[in-house]
Amino acid sequence: MNLVNKTVVFEFILLGFHTIRSVEIVIFIVFFFAYALTIAGNVILIILVVVNHHLQLPMYFFLANLSFLELMITSTVVPKMLINMITGKKTISFVGCLTQSFFYFLMGSTEFFILAVMSIDRYLAICYPLRYALIMNNKTCFQFLLGTWVGGFMIILIPSIVTAGLPFCGPNIVNHFFCDSAPLLKLVCSDTLLAENIDFGTSCILLLGSLFVTTVSYMYIIIAVLRIPSAQGRQKAFSTCVSHITVVTLYYGSSIFIYVRPTKGNVLDFNKMGTVLNTIVTPMLNPFIYSLRNDKVKIGLRTSSGCHYFLLTRSSEVNCTQFLILNNSF
């Protein structure tokens, strides 16, 4: 009987926002345009970093990878949610559900490591400006990047294996718009204490550990900035960190509220709002936060768009490099 019960659930029903149809259509329209804006903004930011030589720096290398992770996190959750909302069919296969959950947490965990690495990068740039280029060379950057992916994979490996091995006997209604860990564990027909403790422990290690690294880095940054004699110098040094601090605040605030809790058995509806912040709102805002607060990104956008327009409207004998030289007033 136990063997039969463990194989009863072949698919799950994603409850979503469980509201009336007319409201759901409005939510679909809002999320669809938010998703489109997220894709466009992050793709543009990645392209800018790749094609502009003055953005070939460690800070923008990690920023491009952050944007890539934003794209992956959003695309892991939002397209399926939008399809379910517009079709009214809210099912997802058992394997599909576990796969979605795995990749969501893989990308999310890697992103927190990236945010910690970006804070270390800013610490080195401000506290050791003369040695920064030597320390943060291409090899070091790629090692940091590899470490974030390995760390993200290792931190979610055990929770994913434990969850996949649990018996799901029904009901199969997931009180969420994607296969989050807490609502999935509510559907398990056996004791989930071990799985909940593992989830809680890994969440603490990931979120609080990476937040600790970020906090310590910025403590040293603040001390170093306060030692700069000129007010203009202090403002310029700290302005390079404002965008990162904004993003860190958005991510850690919502994620710690959702995942770093001793008991995750009761999932409240407002937790979905926190997940919307992580999977839709923040990925959409990130390109604007970094571009509006960063002069080099704005210059890259202006020069790239200006060069493209120039090549389309002027003689092909004058190339893009010549155009940038002619417009060095940027």
CSV table of C-alpha atoms in Angstrom, one decimal:
chain,number,residue,atom,x,y,z
A,1,MET,CA,0.0,0.0,0.0
A,2,ASN,CA,2.9,2.4,0.9
A,3,LEU,CA,4.5,1.8,-2.5
A,4,VAL,CA,1.2,2.6,-4.2
A,5,ASN,CA,0.6,5.7,-2.2
A,6,LYS,CA,4.1,7.0,-3.0
A,7,THR,CA,3.3,7.0,-6.7
A,8,VAL,CA,-0.2,8.4,-6.6
A,9,VAL,CA,0.7,12.0,-7.4
A,10,PHE,CA,1.8,12.4,-11.0
A,11,GLU,CA,1.1,16.1,-11.2
A,12,PHE,CA,0.5,19.1,-9.1
A,13,ILE,CA,-2.0,22.0,-9.3
A,14,LEU,CA,-0.5,25.4,-8.8
A,15,LEU,CA,-3.1,27.4,-7.0
A,16,GLY,CA,-1.6,30.7,-7.9
A,17,PHE,CA,-3.4,33.8,-6.6
A,18,HIS,CA,-6.8,31.9,-6.5
A,19,THR,CA,-8.8,35.0,-7.3
A,20,ILE,CA,-11.7,35.7,-9.7
A,21,ARG,CA,-11.1,35.4,-13.4
A,22,SER,CA,-11.3,39.1,-14.3
A,23,VAL,CA,-8.7,40.0,-11.6
A,24,GLU,CA,-6.5,37.1,-12.8
A,25,ILE,CA,-6.5,38.5,-16.3
A,26,VAL,CA,-5.4,41.9,-15.0
A,27,ILE,CA,-2.6,40.2,-13.0
A,28,PHE,CA,-1.6,38.4,-16.2
A,29,ILE,CA,-1.4,41.6,-18.2
A,30,VAL,CA,0.7,43.3,-15.5
A,31,PHE,CA,3.1,40.3,-15.1
A,32,PHE,CA,3.4,39.8,-18.9
A,33,PHE,CA,4.6,43.4,-19.4
A,34,ALA,CA,6.8,43.2,-16.3
A,35,TYR,CA,8.4,40.0,-17.7
A,36,ALA,CA,8.9,41.5,-21.2
A,37,LEU,CA,10.5,44.5,-19.6
A,38,THR,CA,12.7,42.3,-17.4
A,39,ILE,CA,13.9,40.3,-20.5
A,40,ALA,CA,14.6,43.5,-22.5
A,41,GLY,CA,16.3,45.4,-19.7
A,42,ASN,CA,18.7,42.6,-18.6
A,43,VAL,CA,19.5,41.5,-22.2
A,44,ILE,CA,20.4,45.1,-23.1
A,45,LEU,CA,22.6,45.4,-20.0
A,46,ILE,CA,24.4,42.2,-20.9
A,47,ILE,CA,25.0,43.3,-24.4
A,48,LEU,CA,26.3,46.7,-23.2
A,49,VAL,CA,28.9,45.0,-21.0
A,50,VAL,CA,30.0,42.7,-23.8
A,51,VAL,CA,30.3,45.3,-26.6
A,52,ASN,CA,31.6,48.3,-24.7
A,53,HIS,CA,35.4,48.2,-24.0
A,54,HIS,CA,35.1,50.7,-21.1
A,55,LEU,CA,32.8,48.3,-19.3
A,56,GLN,CA,35.3,45.4,-19.5
A,57,LEU,CA,35.9,45.6,-15.8
A,58,PRO,CA,35.3,43.2,-13.0
A,59,MET,CA,32.4,45.2,-11.6
A,60,TYR,CA,30.5,45.0,-14.9
A,61,PHE,CA,31.6,41.4,-15.5
A,62,PHE,CA,29.7,40.4,-12.3
A,63,LEU,CA,26.9,42.7,-13.2
A,64,ALA,CA,26.4,41.0,-16.5
A,65,ASN,CA,26.3,37.6,-14.8
A,66,LEU,CA,23.9,39.0,-12.2
A,67,SER,CA,21.6,40.0,-15.1
A,68,PHE,CA,21.9,36.5,-16.6
A,69,LEU,CA,20.8,35.0,-13.4
A,70,GLU,CA,17.9,37.4,-13.2
A,71,LEU,CA,16.8,36.2,-16.6
A,72,MET,CA,17.1,32.6,-15.6
A,73,ILE,CA,15.2,33.0,-12.3
A,74,THR,CA,12.4,34.9,-13.9
A,75,SER,CA,12.2,32.5,-16.9
A,76,THR,CA,12.1,29.5,-14.6
A,77,VAL,CA,8.9,30.7,-12.9
A,78,VAL,CA,7.0,33.4,-14.9
A,79,PRO,CA,6.4,31.8,-18.3
A,80,LYS,CA,4.7,28.7,-16.7
A,81,MET,CA,2.7,31.0,-14.4
A,82,LEU,CA,1.5,33.1,-17.3
A,83,ILE,CA,0.5,30.1,-19.3
A,84,ASN,CA,-1.5,28.7,-16.4
A,85,MET,CA,-3.2,32.1,-15.8
A,86,ILE,CA,-4.2,32.6,-19.5
A,87,THR,CA,-5.3,29.0,-20.1
A,88,GLY,CA,-6.9,28.3,-16.8
A,89,LYS,CA,-5.1,24.9,-16.7
A,90,LYS,CA,-2.9,25.1,-13.7
A,91,THR,CA,-1.3,21.7,-13.6
A,92,ILE,CA,2.4,20.8,-13.7
A,93,SER,CA,3.9,17.4,-13.8
A,94,PHE,CA,5.7,15.9,-10.8
A,95,VAL,CA,9.0,15.9,-12.6
A,96,GLY,CA,8.4,19.3,-14.0
A,97,CYS,CA,7.6,20.7,-10.5
A,98,LEU,CA,10.8,19.3,-8.9
A,99,THR,CA,12.8,20.5,-11.9
A,100,GLN,CA,11.4,24.0,-11.6
A,101,SER,CA,12.1,24.1,-7.9
A,102,PHE,CA,15.7,22.8,-8.4
A,103,PHE,CA,16.6,25.4,-11.0
A,104,TYR,CA,14.9,28.3,-9.2
A,105,PHE,CA,16.9,27.6,-6.0
A,106,LEU,CA,20.1,26.9,-8.0
A,107,MET,CA,19.9,30.3,-9.8
A,108,GLY,CA,18.7,32.1,-6.6
A,109,SER,CA,21.5,30.6,-4.5
A,110,THR,CA,24.1,31.5,-7.1
A,111,GLU,CA,22.8,35.0,-7.2
A,112,PHE,CA,23.3,35.5,-3.5
A,113,PHE,CA,26.9,34.4,-3.9
A,114,ILE,CA,27.3,36.8,-6.8
A,115,LEU,CA,26.0,39.6,-4.6
A,116,ALA,CA,28.6,38.7,-2.0
A,117,VAL,CA,31.4,38.6,-4.6
A,118,MET,CA,30.3,42.0,-5.9
A,119,SER,CA,30.6,43.5,-2.4
A,120,ILE,CA,34.1,42.0,-2.2
A,121,ASP,CA,34.9,43.6,-5.5
A,122,ARG,CA,33.8,47.0,-4.3
A,123,TYR,CA,35.8,46.5,-1.1
A,124,LEU,CA,39.0,45.8,-3.1
A,125,ALA,CA,38.4,48.7,-5.5
A,126,ILE,CA,37.9,51.3,-2.8
A,127,CYS,CA,40.2,50.0,-0.1
A,128,TYR,CA,43.1,48.8,-2.3
A,129,PRO,CA,42.8,51.0,-5.5
A,130,LEU,CA,46.5,50.7,-6.5
A,131,ARG,CA,46.5,46.9,-6.2
A,132,TYR,CA,42.9,46.4,-7.5
A,133,ALA,CA,43.8,45.7,-11.1
A,134,LEU,CA,46.4,43.2,-10.1
A,135,ILE,CA,44.2,41.4,-7.6
A,136,MET,CA,41.0,41.3,-9.7
A,137,ASN,CA,42.5,40.0,-13.0
A,138,ASN,CA,40.6,37.9,-15.5
A,139,LYS,CA,41.7,34.6,-13.8
A,140,THR,CA,40.5,35.8,-10.4
A,141,CYS,CA,37.1,36.9,-11.8
A,142,PHE,CA,36.5,33.6,-13.5
A,143,GLN,CA,37.5,31.8,-10.3
A,144,PHE,CA,35.0,33.9,-8.3
A,145,LEU,CA,32.3,33.2,-10.9
A,146,LEU,CA,33.0,29.4,-10.9
A,147,GLY,CA,32.9,29.5,-7.1
A,148,THR,CA,29.5,31.1,-7.1
A,149,TRP,CA,28.0,28.4,-9.3
A,150,VAL,CA,29.7,25.6,-7.4
A,151,GLY,CA,28.5,27.1,-4.1
A,152,GLY,CA,25.0,27.5,-5.4
A,153,PHE,CA,24.9,23.9,-6.6
A,154,MET,CA,26.3,22.5,-3.4
A,155,ILE,CA,24.0,24.5,-1.1
A,156,ILE,CA,20.9,23.1,-2.7
A,157,LEU,CA,22.0,19.6,-3.6
A,158,ILE,CA,21.0,17.9,-0.3
A,159,PRO,CA,17.7,19.7,0.1
A,160,SER,CA,16.8,18.8,-3.5
A,161,ILE,CA,17.7,15.2,-3.0
A,162,VAL,CA,15.7,15.0,0.3
A,163,THR,CA,12.6,16.6,-1.2
A,164,ALA,CA,12.7,14.4,-4.3
A,165,GLY,CA,12.8,11.3,-2.1
A,166,LEU,CA,9.7,12.2,0.0
A,167,PRO,CA,6.4,10.5,-0.6
A,168,PHE,CA,3.6,12.6,-2.1
A,169,CYS,CA,0.3,10.8,-1.6
A,170,GLY,CA,-2.2,13.7,-2.1
A,171,PRO,CA,-3.7,16.2,-2.0
A,172,ASN,CA,-1.7,17.7,-4.9
A,173,ILE,CA,-2.7,21.4,-4.7
A,174,VAL,CA,0.4,23.7,-4.2
A,175,ASN,CA,-0.6,26.9,-2.5
A,176,HIS,CA,1.7,29.0,-4.7
A,177,PHE,CA,2.3,30.1,-8.3
A,178,PHE,CA,5.4,27.9,-8.6
A,179,CYS,CA,6.8,24.9,-6.9
A,180,ASP,CA,8.3,26.5,-3.8
A,181,SER,CA,9.8,24.3,-1.1
A,182,ALA,CA,7.4,25.2,1.8
A,183,PRO,CA,4.1,24.5,0.0
A,184,LEU,CA,5.5,21.3,-1.5
A,185,LEU,CA,6.5,20.0,2.0
A,186,LYS,CA,2.9,20.5,3.1
A,187,LEU,CA,1.8,17.9,0.6
A,188,VAL,CA,4.2,15.2,1.9
A,189,CYS,CA,2.4,12.3,3.6
A,190,SER,CA,5.2,11.6,6.1
A,191,ASP,CA,7.1,13.4,8.7
A,192,THR,CA,8.8,16.5,7.2
A,193,LEU,CA,10.7,17.7,10.2
A,194,LEU,CA,14.1,16.6,8.8
A,195,ALA,CA,13.4,18.2,5.4
A,196,GLU,CA,12.2,21.4,7.0
A,197,ASN,CA,15.3,21.6,9.3
A,198,ILE,CA,17.6,21.0,6.3
A,199,ASP,CA,15.8,23.7,4.3
A,200,PHE,CA,16.0,26.1,7.3
A,201,GLY,CA,19.7,25.3,7.9
A,202,THR,CA,20.8,25.8,4.3
A,203,SER,CA,18.7,29.0,4.0
A,204,CYS,CA,20.5,30.3,7.1
A,205,ILE,CA,23.9,29.4,5.8
A,206,LEU,CA,23.2,30.9,2.3
A,207,LEU,CA,21.4,34.1,3.2
A,208,LEU,CA,23.0,35.0,6.5
A,209,GLY,CA,26.5,33.8,5.4
A,210,SER,CA,26.5,35.8,2.2
A,211,LEU,CA,24.9,38.8,4.0
A,212,PHE,CA,27.6,38.6,6.6
A,213,VAL,CA,30.3,38.9,3.9
A,214,THR,CA,28.4,41.8,2.2
A,215,THR,CA,28.0,43.6,5.5
A,216,VAL,CA,31.6,43.2,6.6
A,217,SER,CA,32.8,44.4,3.2
A,218,TYR,CA,30.6,47.5,3.4
A,219,MET,CA,31.8,48.2,6.9
A,220,TYR,CA,35.3,48.4,5.6
A,221,ILE,CA,34.2,50.4,2.6
A,222,ILE,CA,32.4,53.0,4.8
A,223,ILE,CA,35.5,53.3,7.0
A,224,ALA,CA,37.7,53.8,3.9
A,225,VAL,CA,35.3,56.3,2.4
A,226,LEU,CA,35.1,58.4,5.5
A,227,ARG,CA,38.9,58.7,5.5
A,228,ILE,CA,38.9,60.4,2.0
A,229,PRO,CA,39.6,64.1,2.7
A,230,SER,CA,37.5,65.7,0.0
A,231,ALA,CA,33.7,65.6,0.1
A,232,GLN,CA,33.6,65.1,-3.7
A,233,GLY,CA,36.0,62.1,-3.4
A,234,ARG,CA,33.8,60.5,-0.7
A,235,GLN,CA,30.7,61.0,-2.8
A,236,LYS,CA,32.3,59.5,-5.9
A,237,ALA,CA,33.7,56.5,-4.1
A,238,PHE,CA,30.4,55.7,-2.4
A,239,SER,CA,28.3,56.3,-5.5
A,240,THR,CA,29.8,53.2,-7.1
A,241,CYS,CA,28.1,51.2,-4.2
A,242,VAL,CA,24.7,52.7,-4.1
A,243,SER,CA,23.1,50.5,-6.8
A,244,HIS,CA,24.5,47.3,-5.3
A,245,ILE,CA,23.3,48.3,-1.8
A,246,THR,CA,19.8,48.9,-3.2
A,247,VAL,CA,19.6,45.5,-4.9
A,248,VAL,CA,21.1,43.7,-1.8
A,249,THR,CA,18.4,45.4,0.4
A,250,LEU,CA,15.6,44.3,-1.9
A,251,TYR,CA,16.8,40.7,-2.2
A,252,TYR,CA,17.8,40.0,1.4
A,253,GLY,CA,14.9,41.7,2.9
A,254,SER,CA,12.3,39.6,1.1
A,255,SER,CA,14.3,36.3,1.1
A,256,ILE,CA,15.1,36.3,4.8
A,257,PHE,CA,11.5,37.0,5.6
A,258,ILE,CA,10.3,34.1,3.4
A,259,TYR,CA,12.9,31.4,4.0
A,260,VAL,CA,14.9,32.0,7.2
A,261,ARG,CA,12.2,31.0,9.7
A,262,PRO,CA,12.3,28.0,12.1
A,263,THR,CA,8.9,26.8,10.9
A,264,LYS,CA,7.7,26.8,7.3
A,265,GLY,CA,4.7,24.6,7.7
A,266,ASN,CA,2.2,27.5,7.4
A,267,VAL,CA,2.6,29.4,4.2
A,268,LEU,CA,0.7,32.7,4.2
A,269,ASP,CA,-0.6,34.4,1.1
A,270,PHE,CA,1.6,37.5,1.6
A,271,ASN,CA,4.6,35.2,1.2
A,272,LYS,CA,3.6,35.1,-2.5
A,273,MET,CA,4.0,38.8,-2.6
A,274,GLY,CA,7.6,38.5,-1.3
A,275,THR,CA,8.3,35.9,-4.0
A,276,VAL,CA,6.8,38.3,-6.6
A,277,LEU,CA,9.3,40.8,-5.4
A,278,ASN,CA,12.2,38.4,-6.0
A,279,THR,CA,11.1,36.8,-9.2
A,280,ILE,CA,9.4,39.7,-11.1
A,281,VAL,CA,9.9,43.2,-9.5
A,282,THR,CA,13.6,43.1,-8.6
A,283,PRO,CA,14.8,41.5,-11.8
A,284,MET,CA,12.8,44.1,-13.7
A,285,LEU,CA,14.2,47.0,-11.7
A,286,ASN,CA,17.8,45.9,-11.6
A,287,PRO,CA,18.8,47.2,-15.1
A,288,PHE,CA,17.2,50.6,-14.3
A,289,ILE,CA,18.8,50.7,-10.8
A,290,TYR,CA,22.3,50.1,-12.2
A,291,SER,CA,21.9,52.2,-15.4
A,292,LEU,CA,20.3,55.2,-13.7
A,293,ARG,CA,23.0,55.2,-10.9
A,294,ASN,CA,26.0,54.4,-13.0
A,295,ASP,CA,27.5,56.9,-15.5
A,296,LYS,CA,29.5,54.3,-17.4
A,297,VAL,CA,26.5,52.2,-18.1
A,298,LYS,CA,24.6,55.3,-19.3
A,299,ILE,CA,27.5,56.3,-21.5
A,300,GLY,CA,27.6,52.8,-22.9
A,301,LEU,CA,23.9,52.9,-23.7
A,302,ARG,CA,24.2,56.3,-25.4
A,303,THR,CA,27.3,55.5,-27.4
A,304,SER,CA,26.0,52.1,-28.5
A,305,SER,CA,22.7,53.5,-29.6
A,306,GLY,CA,24.3,56.6,-31.1
A,307,CYS,CA,26.8,54.5,-33.1
A,308,HIS,CA,24.1,52.3,-34.4
A,309,TYR,CA,22.0,55.2,-35.5
A,310,PHE,CA,25.0,56.8,-37.2
A,311,LEU,CA,25.9,53.7,-39.1
A,312,LEU,CA,22.3,53.4,-40.4
A,313,THR,CA,22.0,57.0,-41.5
A,314,ARG,CA,25.5,58.0,-42.6
A,315,SER,CA,28.1,56.7,-45.0
A,316,SER,CA,29.4,53.2,-44.3
A,317,GLU,CA,32.9,54.6,-44.9
A,318,VAL,CA,32.9,56.0,-41.4
A,319,ASN,CA,33.1,53.2,-38.8
A,320,CYS,CA,31.8,53.0,-35.2
A,321,THR,CA,35.2,53.8,-33.7
A,322,GLN,CA,35.5,57.0,-35.7
A,323,PHE,CA,32.0,58.0,-34.5
A,324,LEU,CA,33.0,57.5,-30.8
A,325,ILE,CA,36.1,59.6,-31.3
A,326,LEU,CA,34.0,62.4,-32.9
A,327,ASN,CA,31.6,62.2,-30.0
A,328,ASN,CA,34.1,62.1,-27.1
A,329,SER,CA,32.1,64.8,-25.4
A,330,PHE,CA,30.2,61.9,-23.6
